[in-house]
PDB file of C-alpha atoms in Angstrom:
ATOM      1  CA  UNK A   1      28.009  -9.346  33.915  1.00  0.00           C
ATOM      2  CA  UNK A   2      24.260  -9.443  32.148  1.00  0.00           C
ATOM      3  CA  UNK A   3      23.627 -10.719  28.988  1.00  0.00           C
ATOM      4  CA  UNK A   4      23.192  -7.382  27.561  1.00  0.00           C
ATOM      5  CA  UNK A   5      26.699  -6.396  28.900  1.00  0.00           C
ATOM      6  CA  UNK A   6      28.659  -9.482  27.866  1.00  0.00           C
ATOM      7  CA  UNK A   7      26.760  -8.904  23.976  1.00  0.00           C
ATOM      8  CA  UNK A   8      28.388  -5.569  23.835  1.00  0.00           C
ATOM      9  CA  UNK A   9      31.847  -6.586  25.293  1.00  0.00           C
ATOM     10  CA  UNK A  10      31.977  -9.346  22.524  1.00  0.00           C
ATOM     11  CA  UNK A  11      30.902  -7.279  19.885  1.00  0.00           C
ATOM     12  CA  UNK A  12      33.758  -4.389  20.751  1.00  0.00           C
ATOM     13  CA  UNK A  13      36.784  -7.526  20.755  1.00  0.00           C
ATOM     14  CA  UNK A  14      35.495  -8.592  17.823  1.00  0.00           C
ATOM     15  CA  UNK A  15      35.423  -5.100  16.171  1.00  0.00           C
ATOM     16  CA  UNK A  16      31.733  -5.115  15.141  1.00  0.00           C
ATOM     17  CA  UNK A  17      28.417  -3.958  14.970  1.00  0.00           C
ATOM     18  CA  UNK A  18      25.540  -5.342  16.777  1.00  0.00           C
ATOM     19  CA  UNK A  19      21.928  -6.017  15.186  1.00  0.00           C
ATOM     20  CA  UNK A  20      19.160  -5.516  17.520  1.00  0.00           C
ATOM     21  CA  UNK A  21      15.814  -6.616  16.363  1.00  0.00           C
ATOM     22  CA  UNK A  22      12.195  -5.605  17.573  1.00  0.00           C
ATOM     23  CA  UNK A  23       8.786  -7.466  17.194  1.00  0.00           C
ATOM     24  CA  UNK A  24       5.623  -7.342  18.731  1.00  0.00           C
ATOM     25  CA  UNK A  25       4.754 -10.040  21.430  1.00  0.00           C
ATOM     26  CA  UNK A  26       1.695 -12.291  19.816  1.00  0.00           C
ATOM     27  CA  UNK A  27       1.998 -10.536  16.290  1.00  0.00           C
ATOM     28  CA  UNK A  28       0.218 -12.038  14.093  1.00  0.00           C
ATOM     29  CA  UNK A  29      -0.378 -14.673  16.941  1.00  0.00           C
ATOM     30  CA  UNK A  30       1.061 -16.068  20.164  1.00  0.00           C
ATOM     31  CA  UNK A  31       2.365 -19.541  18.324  1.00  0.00           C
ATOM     32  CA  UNK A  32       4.101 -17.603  15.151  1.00  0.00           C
ATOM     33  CA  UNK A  33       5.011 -15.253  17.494  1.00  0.00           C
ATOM     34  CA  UNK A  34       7.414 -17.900  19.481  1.00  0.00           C
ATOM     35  CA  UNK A  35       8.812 -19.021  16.505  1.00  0.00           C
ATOM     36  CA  UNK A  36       9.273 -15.896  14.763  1.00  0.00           C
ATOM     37  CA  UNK A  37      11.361 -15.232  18.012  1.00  0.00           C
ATOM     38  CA  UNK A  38      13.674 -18.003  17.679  1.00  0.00           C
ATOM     39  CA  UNK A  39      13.761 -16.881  14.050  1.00  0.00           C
ATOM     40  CA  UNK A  40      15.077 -14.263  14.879  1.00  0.00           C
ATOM     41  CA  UNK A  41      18.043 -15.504  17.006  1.00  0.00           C
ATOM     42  CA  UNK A  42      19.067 -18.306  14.278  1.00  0.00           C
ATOM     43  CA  UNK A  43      18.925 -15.514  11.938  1.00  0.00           C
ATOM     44  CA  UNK A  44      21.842 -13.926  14.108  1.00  0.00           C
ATOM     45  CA  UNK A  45      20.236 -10.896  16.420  1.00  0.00           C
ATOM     46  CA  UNK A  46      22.445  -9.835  18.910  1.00  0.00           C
ATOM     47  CA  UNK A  47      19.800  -8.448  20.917  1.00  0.00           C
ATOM     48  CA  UNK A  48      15.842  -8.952  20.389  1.00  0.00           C
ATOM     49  CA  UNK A  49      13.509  -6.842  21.919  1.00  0.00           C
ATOM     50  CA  UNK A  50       9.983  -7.513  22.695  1.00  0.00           C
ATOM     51  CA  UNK A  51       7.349  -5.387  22.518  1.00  0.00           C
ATOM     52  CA  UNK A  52       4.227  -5.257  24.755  1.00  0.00           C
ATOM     53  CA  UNK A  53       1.097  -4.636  22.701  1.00  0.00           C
ATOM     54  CA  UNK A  54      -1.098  -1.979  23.981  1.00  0.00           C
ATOM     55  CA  UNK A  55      -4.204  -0.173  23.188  1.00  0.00           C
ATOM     56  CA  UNK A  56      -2.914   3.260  22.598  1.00  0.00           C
ATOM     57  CA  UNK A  57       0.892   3.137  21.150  1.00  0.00           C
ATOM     58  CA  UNK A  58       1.605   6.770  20.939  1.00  0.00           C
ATOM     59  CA  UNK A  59       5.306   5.960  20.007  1.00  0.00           C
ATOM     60  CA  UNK A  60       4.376   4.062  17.268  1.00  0.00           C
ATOM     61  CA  UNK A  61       4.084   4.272  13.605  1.00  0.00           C
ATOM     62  CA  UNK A  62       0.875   2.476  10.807  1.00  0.00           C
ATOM     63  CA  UNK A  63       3.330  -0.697  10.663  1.00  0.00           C
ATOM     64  CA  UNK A  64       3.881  -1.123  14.540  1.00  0.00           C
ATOM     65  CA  UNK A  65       0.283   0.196  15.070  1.00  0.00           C
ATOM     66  CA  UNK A  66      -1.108  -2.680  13.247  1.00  0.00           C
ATOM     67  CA  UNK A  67       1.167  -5.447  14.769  1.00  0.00           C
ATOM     68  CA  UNK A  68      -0.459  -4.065  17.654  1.00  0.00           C
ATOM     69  CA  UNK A  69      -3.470  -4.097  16.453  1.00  0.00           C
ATOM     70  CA  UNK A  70      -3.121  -7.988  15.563  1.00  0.00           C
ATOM     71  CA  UNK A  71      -1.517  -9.136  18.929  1.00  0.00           C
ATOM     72  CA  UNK A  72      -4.312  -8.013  21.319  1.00  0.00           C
ATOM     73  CA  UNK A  73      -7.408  -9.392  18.657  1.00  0.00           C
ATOM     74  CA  UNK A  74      -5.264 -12.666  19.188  1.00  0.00           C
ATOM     75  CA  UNK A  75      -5.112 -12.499  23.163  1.00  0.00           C
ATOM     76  CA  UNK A  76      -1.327 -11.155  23.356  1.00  0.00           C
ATOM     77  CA  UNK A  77      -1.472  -9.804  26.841  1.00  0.00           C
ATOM     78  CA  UNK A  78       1.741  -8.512  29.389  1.00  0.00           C
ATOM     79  CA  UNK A  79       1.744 -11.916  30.955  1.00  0.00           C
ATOM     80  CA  UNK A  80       1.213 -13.198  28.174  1.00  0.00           C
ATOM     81  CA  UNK A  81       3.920 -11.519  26.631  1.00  0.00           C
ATOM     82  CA  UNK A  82       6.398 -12.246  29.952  1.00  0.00           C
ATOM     83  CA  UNK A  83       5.462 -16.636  29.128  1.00  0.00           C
ATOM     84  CA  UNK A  84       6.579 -16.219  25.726  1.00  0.00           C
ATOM     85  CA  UNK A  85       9.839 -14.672  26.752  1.00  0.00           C
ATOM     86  CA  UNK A  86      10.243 -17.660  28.870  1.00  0.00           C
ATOM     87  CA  UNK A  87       9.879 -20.226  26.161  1.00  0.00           C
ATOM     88  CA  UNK A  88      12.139 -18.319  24.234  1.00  0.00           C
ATOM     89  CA  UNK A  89      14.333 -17.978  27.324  1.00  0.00           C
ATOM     90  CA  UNK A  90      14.368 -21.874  27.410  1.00  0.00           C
ATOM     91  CA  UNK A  91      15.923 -22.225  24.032  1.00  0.00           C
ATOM     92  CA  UNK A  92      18.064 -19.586  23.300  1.00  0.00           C
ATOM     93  CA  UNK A  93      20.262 -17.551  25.176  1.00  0.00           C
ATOM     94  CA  UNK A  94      20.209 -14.135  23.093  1.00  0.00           C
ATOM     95  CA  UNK A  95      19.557 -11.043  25.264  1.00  0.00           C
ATOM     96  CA  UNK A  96      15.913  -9.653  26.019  1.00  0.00           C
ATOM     97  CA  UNK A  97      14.545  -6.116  26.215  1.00  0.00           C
ATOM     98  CA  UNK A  98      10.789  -5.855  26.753  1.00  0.00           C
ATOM     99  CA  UNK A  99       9.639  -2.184  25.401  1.00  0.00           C
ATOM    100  CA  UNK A 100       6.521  -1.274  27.055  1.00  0.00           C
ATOM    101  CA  UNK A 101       4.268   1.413  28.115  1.00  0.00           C
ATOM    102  CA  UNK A 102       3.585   2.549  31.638  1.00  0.00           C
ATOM    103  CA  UNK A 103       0.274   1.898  32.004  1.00  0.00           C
ATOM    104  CA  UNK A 104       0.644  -2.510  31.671  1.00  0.00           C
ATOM    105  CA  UNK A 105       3.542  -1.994  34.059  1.00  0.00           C
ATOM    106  CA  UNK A 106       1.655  -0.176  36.253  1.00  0.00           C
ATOM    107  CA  UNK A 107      -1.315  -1.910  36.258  1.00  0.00           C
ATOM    108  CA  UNK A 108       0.578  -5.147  37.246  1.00  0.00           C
ATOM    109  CA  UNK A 109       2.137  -3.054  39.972  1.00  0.00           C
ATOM    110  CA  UNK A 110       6.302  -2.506  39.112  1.00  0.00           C
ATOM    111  CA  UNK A 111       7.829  -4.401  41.562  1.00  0.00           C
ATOM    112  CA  UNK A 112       5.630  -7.733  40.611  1.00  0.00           C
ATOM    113  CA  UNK A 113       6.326  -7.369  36.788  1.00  0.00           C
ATOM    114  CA  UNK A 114       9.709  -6.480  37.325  1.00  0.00           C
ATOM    115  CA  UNK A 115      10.219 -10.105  39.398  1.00  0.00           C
ATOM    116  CA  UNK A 116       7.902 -11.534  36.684  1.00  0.00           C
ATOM    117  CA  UNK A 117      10.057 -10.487  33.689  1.00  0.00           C
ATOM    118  CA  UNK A 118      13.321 -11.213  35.743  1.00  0.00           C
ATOM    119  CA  UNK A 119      11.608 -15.048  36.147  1.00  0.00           C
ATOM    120  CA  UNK A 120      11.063 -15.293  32.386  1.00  0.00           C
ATOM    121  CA  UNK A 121      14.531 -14.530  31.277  1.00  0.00           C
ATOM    122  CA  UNK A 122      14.133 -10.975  30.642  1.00  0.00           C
ATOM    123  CA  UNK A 123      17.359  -9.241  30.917  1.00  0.00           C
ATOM    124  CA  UNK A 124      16.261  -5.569  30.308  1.00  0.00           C
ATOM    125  CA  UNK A 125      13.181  -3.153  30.194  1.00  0.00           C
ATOM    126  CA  UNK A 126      12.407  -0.294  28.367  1.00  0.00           C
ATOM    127  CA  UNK A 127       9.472   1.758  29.265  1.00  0.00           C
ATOM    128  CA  UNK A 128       8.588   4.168  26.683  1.00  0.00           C
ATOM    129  CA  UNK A 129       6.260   6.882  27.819  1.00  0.00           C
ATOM    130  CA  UNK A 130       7.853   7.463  31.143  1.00  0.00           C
ATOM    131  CA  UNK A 131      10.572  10.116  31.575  1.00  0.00           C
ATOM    132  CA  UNK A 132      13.638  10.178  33.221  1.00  0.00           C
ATOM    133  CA  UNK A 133      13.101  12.486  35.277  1.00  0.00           C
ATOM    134  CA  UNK A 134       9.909  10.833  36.765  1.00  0.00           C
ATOM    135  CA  UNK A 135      11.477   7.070  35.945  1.00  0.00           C
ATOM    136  CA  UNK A 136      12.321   5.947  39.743  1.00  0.00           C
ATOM    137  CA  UNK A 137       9.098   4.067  40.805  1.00  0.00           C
ATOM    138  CA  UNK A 138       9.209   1.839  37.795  1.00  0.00           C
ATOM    139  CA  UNK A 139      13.627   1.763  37.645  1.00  0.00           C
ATOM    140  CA  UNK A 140      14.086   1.053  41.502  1.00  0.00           C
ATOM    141  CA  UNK A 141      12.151  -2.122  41.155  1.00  0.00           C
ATOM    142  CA  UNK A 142      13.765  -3.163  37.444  1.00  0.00           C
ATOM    143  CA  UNK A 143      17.216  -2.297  39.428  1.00  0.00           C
ATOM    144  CA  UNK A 144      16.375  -4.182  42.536  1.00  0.00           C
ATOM    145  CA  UNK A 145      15.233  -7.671  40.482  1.00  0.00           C
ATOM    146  CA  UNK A 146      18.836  -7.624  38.336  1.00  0.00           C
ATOM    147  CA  UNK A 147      17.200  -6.132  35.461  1.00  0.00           C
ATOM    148  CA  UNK A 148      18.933  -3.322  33.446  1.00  0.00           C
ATOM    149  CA  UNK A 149      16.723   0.177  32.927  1.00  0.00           C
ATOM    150  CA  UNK A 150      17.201   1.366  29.606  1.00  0.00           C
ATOM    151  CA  UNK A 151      16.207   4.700  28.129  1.00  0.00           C
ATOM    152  CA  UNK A 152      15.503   6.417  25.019  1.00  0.00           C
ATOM    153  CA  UNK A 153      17.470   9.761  23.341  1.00  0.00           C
ATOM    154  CA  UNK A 154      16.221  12.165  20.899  1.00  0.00           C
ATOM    155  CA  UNK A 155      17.693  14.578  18.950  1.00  0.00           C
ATOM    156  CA  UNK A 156      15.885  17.397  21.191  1.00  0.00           C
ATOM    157  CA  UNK A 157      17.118  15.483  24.112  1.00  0.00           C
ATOM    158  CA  UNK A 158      19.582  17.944  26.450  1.00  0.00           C
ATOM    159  CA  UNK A 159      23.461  16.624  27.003  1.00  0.00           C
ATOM    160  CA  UNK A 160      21.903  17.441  30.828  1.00  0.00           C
ATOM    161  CA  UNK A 161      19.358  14.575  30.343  1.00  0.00           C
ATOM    162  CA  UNK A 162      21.567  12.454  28.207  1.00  0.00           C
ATOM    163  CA  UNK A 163      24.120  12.341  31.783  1.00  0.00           C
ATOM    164  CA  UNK A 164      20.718  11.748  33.653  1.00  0.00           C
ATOM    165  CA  UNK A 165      19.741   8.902  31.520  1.00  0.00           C
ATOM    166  CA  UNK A 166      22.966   7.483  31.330  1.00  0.00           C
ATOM    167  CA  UNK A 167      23.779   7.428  35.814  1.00  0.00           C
ATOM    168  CA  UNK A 168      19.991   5.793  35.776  1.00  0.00           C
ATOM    169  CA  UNK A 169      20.219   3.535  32.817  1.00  0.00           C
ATOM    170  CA  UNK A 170      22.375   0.507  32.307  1.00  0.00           C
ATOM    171  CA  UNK A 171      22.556  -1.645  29.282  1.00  0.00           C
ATOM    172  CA  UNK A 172      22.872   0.762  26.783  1.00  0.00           C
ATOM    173  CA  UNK A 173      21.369   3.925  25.674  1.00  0.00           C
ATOM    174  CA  UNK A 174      18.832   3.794  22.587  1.00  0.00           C
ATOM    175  CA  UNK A 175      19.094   6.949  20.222  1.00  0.00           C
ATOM    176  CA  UNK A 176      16.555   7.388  18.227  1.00  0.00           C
ATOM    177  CA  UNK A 177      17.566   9.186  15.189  1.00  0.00           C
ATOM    178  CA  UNK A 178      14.404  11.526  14.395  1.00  0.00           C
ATOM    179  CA  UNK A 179      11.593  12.864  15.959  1.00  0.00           C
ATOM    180  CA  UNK A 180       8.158  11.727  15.304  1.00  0.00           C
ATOM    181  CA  UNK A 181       7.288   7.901  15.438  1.00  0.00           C
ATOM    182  CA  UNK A 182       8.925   4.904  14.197  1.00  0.00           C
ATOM    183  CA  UNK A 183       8.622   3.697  10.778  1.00  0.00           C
ATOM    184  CA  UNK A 184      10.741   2.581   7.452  1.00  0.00           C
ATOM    185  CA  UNK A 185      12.731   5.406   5.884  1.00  0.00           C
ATOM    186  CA  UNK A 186      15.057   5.352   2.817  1.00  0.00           C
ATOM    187  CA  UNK A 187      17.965   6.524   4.595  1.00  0.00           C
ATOM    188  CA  UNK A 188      19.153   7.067   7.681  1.00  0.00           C
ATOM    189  CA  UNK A 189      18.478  10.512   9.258  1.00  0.00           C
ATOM    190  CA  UNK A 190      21.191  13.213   8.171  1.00  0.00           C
ATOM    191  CA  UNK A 191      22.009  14.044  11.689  1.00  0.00           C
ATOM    192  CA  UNK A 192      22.020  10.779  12.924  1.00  0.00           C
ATOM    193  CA  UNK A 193      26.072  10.428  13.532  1.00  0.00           C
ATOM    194  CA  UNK A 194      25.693  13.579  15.132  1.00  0.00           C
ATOM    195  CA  UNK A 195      23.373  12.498  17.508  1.00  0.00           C
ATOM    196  CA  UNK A 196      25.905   9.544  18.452  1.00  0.00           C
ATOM    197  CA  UNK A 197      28.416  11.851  18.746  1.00  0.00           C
ATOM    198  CA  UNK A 198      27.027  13.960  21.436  1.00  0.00           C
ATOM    199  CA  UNK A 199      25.550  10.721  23.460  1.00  0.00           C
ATOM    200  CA  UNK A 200      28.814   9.227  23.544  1.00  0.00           C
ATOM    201  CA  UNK A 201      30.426  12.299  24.639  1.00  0.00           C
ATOM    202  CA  UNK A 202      27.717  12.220  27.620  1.00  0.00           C
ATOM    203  CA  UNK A 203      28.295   8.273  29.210  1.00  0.00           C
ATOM    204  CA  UNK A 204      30.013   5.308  28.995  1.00  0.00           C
ATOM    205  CA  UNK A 205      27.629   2.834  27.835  1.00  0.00           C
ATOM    206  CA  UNK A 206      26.836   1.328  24.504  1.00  0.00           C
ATOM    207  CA  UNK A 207      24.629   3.209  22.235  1.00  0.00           C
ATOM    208  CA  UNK A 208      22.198   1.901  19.887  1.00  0.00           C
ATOM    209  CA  UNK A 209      21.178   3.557  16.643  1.00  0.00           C
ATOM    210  CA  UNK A 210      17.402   3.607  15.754  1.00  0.00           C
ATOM    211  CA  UNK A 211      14.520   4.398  13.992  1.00  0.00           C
ATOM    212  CA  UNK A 212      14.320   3.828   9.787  1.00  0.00           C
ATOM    213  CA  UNK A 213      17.087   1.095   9.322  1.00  0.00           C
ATOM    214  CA  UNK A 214      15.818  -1.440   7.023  1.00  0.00           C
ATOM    215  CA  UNK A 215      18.980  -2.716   4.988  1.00  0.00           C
ATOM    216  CA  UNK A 216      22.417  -3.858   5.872  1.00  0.00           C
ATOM    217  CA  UNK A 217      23.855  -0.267   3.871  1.00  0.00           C
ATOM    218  CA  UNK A 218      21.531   1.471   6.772  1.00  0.00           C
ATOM    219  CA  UNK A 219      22.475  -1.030   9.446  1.00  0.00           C
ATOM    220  CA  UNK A 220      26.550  -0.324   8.405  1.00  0.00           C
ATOM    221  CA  UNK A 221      25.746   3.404   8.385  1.00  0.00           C
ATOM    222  CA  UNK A 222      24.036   3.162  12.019  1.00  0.00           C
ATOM    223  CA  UNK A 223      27.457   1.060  13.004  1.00  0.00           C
ATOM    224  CA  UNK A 224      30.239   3.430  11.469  1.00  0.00           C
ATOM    225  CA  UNK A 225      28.848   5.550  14.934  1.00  0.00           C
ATOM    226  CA  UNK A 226      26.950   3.578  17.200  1.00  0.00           C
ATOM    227  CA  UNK A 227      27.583   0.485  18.610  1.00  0.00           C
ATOM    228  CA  UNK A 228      24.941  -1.083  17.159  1.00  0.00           C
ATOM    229  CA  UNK A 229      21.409  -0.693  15.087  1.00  0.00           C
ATOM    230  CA  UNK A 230      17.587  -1.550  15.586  1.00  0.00           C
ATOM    231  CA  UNK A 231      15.998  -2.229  13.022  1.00  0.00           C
ATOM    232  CA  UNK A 232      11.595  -2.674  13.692  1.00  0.00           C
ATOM    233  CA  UNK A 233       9.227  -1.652  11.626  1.00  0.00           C
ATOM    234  CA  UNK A 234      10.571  -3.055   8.344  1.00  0.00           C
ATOM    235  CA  UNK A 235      10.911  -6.696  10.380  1.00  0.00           C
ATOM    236  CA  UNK A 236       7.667  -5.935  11.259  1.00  0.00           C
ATOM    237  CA  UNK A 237       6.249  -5.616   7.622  1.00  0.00           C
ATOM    238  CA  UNK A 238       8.568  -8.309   6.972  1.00  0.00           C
ATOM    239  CA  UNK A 239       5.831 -10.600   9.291  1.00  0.00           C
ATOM    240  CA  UNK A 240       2.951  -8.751   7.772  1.00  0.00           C
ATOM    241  CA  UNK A 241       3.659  -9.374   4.504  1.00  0.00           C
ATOM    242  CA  UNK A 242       4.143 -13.457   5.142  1.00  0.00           C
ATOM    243  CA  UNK A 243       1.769 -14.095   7.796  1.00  0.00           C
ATOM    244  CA  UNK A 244      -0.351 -16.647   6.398  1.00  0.00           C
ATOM    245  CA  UNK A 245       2.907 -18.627   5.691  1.00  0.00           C
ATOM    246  CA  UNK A 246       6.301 -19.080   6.422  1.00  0.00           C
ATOM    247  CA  UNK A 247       6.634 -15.435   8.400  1.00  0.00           C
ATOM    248  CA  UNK A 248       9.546 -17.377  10.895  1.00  0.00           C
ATOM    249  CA  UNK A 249      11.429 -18.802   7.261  1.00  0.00           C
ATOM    250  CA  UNK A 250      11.009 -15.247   5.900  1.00  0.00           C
ATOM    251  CA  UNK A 251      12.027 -13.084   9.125  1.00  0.00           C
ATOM    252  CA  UNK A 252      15.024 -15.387   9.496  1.00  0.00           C
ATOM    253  CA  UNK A 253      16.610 -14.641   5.989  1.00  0.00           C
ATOM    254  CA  UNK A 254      16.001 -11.312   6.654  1.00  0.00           C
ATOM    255  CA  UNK A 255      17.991 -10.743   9.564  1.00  0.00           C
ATOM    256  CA  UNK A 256      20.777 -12.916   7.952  1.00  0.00           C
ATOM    257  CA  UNK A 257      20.530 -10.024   4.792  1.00  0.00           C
ATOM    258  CA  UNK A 258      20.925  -7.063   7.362  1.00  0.00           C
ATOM    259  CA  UNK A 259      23.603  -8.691   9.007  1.00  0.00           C
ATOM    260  CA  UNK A 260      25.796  -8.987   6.168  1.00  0.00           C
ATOM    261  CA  UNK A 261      25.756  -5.398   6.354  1.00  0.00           C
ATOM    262  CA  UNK A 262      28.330  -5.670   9.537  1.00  0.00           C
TER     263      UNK A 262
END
């Protein structure tokens, strides 16, 4: 069983919620970065992911932009991204999903980064500009080096799709709760438990709420459907906002805050 499956497992015998946190790789730079990482897991994440700065993040909103932005002016690169992971990896054993674009993976060439992210201790990948239907030269190789494919939902998103994503994905499935790019909102999105709803009624696998959570009232919300929340831009601003000093210290109490939601 993979870390991401054995999270899930203990979270549903222990009747709760999980917290998944995202951050940029090398935001606001690569040593921070490592510790904000570990920050995160003291500060109880049940699942971290990683994201892979790149030039042109189309999925992204200002606040994920600019931690963007900041990584690459500090050097943050894909392999540089892949040897943080592995000195996180060496301390802690909380599950790993790199989010990525194509283009780094395919400019590494898939079946090399997949063995590369499999080597630092990644335990999942999800590639965010590539569709499902068009997903099998960068899943075969994620498949073939233990790692688990994992794909996004949208409210537009077809029950027909939802199955696809589900037979090609493993891990869980991450719903995003409204169209348009990520960013902090003051509540959740209206149709969000509806959106649950119909991806549960499509597959078997956890499914992770997304997109404007920023406090535990949002992250309980995203739980009372889903099986657990991300929460990543307001994390994100979280670092912005304290990093000059103490951005691990500050990240750290904030997770603890949004788990007391659950």
């Amino acid at each position: 069983m993979t870390r991401i499956a054995e999270t899930f497992a203990r979270l549903r015998r222990d009747g709760k919620g999980g917290l998944i946190t995202y951050v940029t790789a090398g935001d606001p730079d690569p040593r921070t970065s490592l510790d904000i990482l570990l920050a995160l897991a003291e500060g109880g994440a049940d699942i971290m992911e990683v994201g892979v700065p790149f030039s042109d993040p189309v999925a992204d909103g200002p606040v994920i932009q600019r931690a963007t932005e900041r990584a690459l002016a500090a050097g943050m690169t894909l392999r540089g991204t892949l040897d943080l992971v592995a000195q996180v990896r060496a301390k802690v054993e909380t599950p790993i999903v790199l989010f990525t674009y194509a283009n780094p993976v395919l400019r590494m060439e898939p079946a090399a980064f997949a063995a590369a992210a499999r080597r630092a201790g990644v335990d999942g990948v999800l590639i965010l500009d590539y569709p499902v239907e068009e997903a099998e030269p960068l899943r075969a190789p994620l498949v073939a080096a233990g790692l688990d494919p994992i794909f996004l939902i949208s409210p537009t998103t077809s029950d027909e799709r939802i199955r696809q994503s589900s037979e090609l994905g493993a891990g869980f499935l991450y719903a995003i709760s409204r169209l348009g790019v990520t960013g902090v909102r003051d509540q959740l999105a209206p149709d969000a438990a509806t959106l649950v709803q119909r991806v549960k009624a499509q597959t078997t696998l956890p499914v992770a709420l997304g997109f404007g959570i920023s406090t535990p009232g949002h992250v309980a919300a995203a739980c009372a459907h889903a099986d657990a929340a991300v929460v990543g831009s307001a994390i994100v601003n979280v670092i912005a906002d304290n990093r000059r000093n103490g951005a691990p210290d500050a990240v750290r109490e904030y997770v603890r805050w949004l788990k007391s939601g659950l």
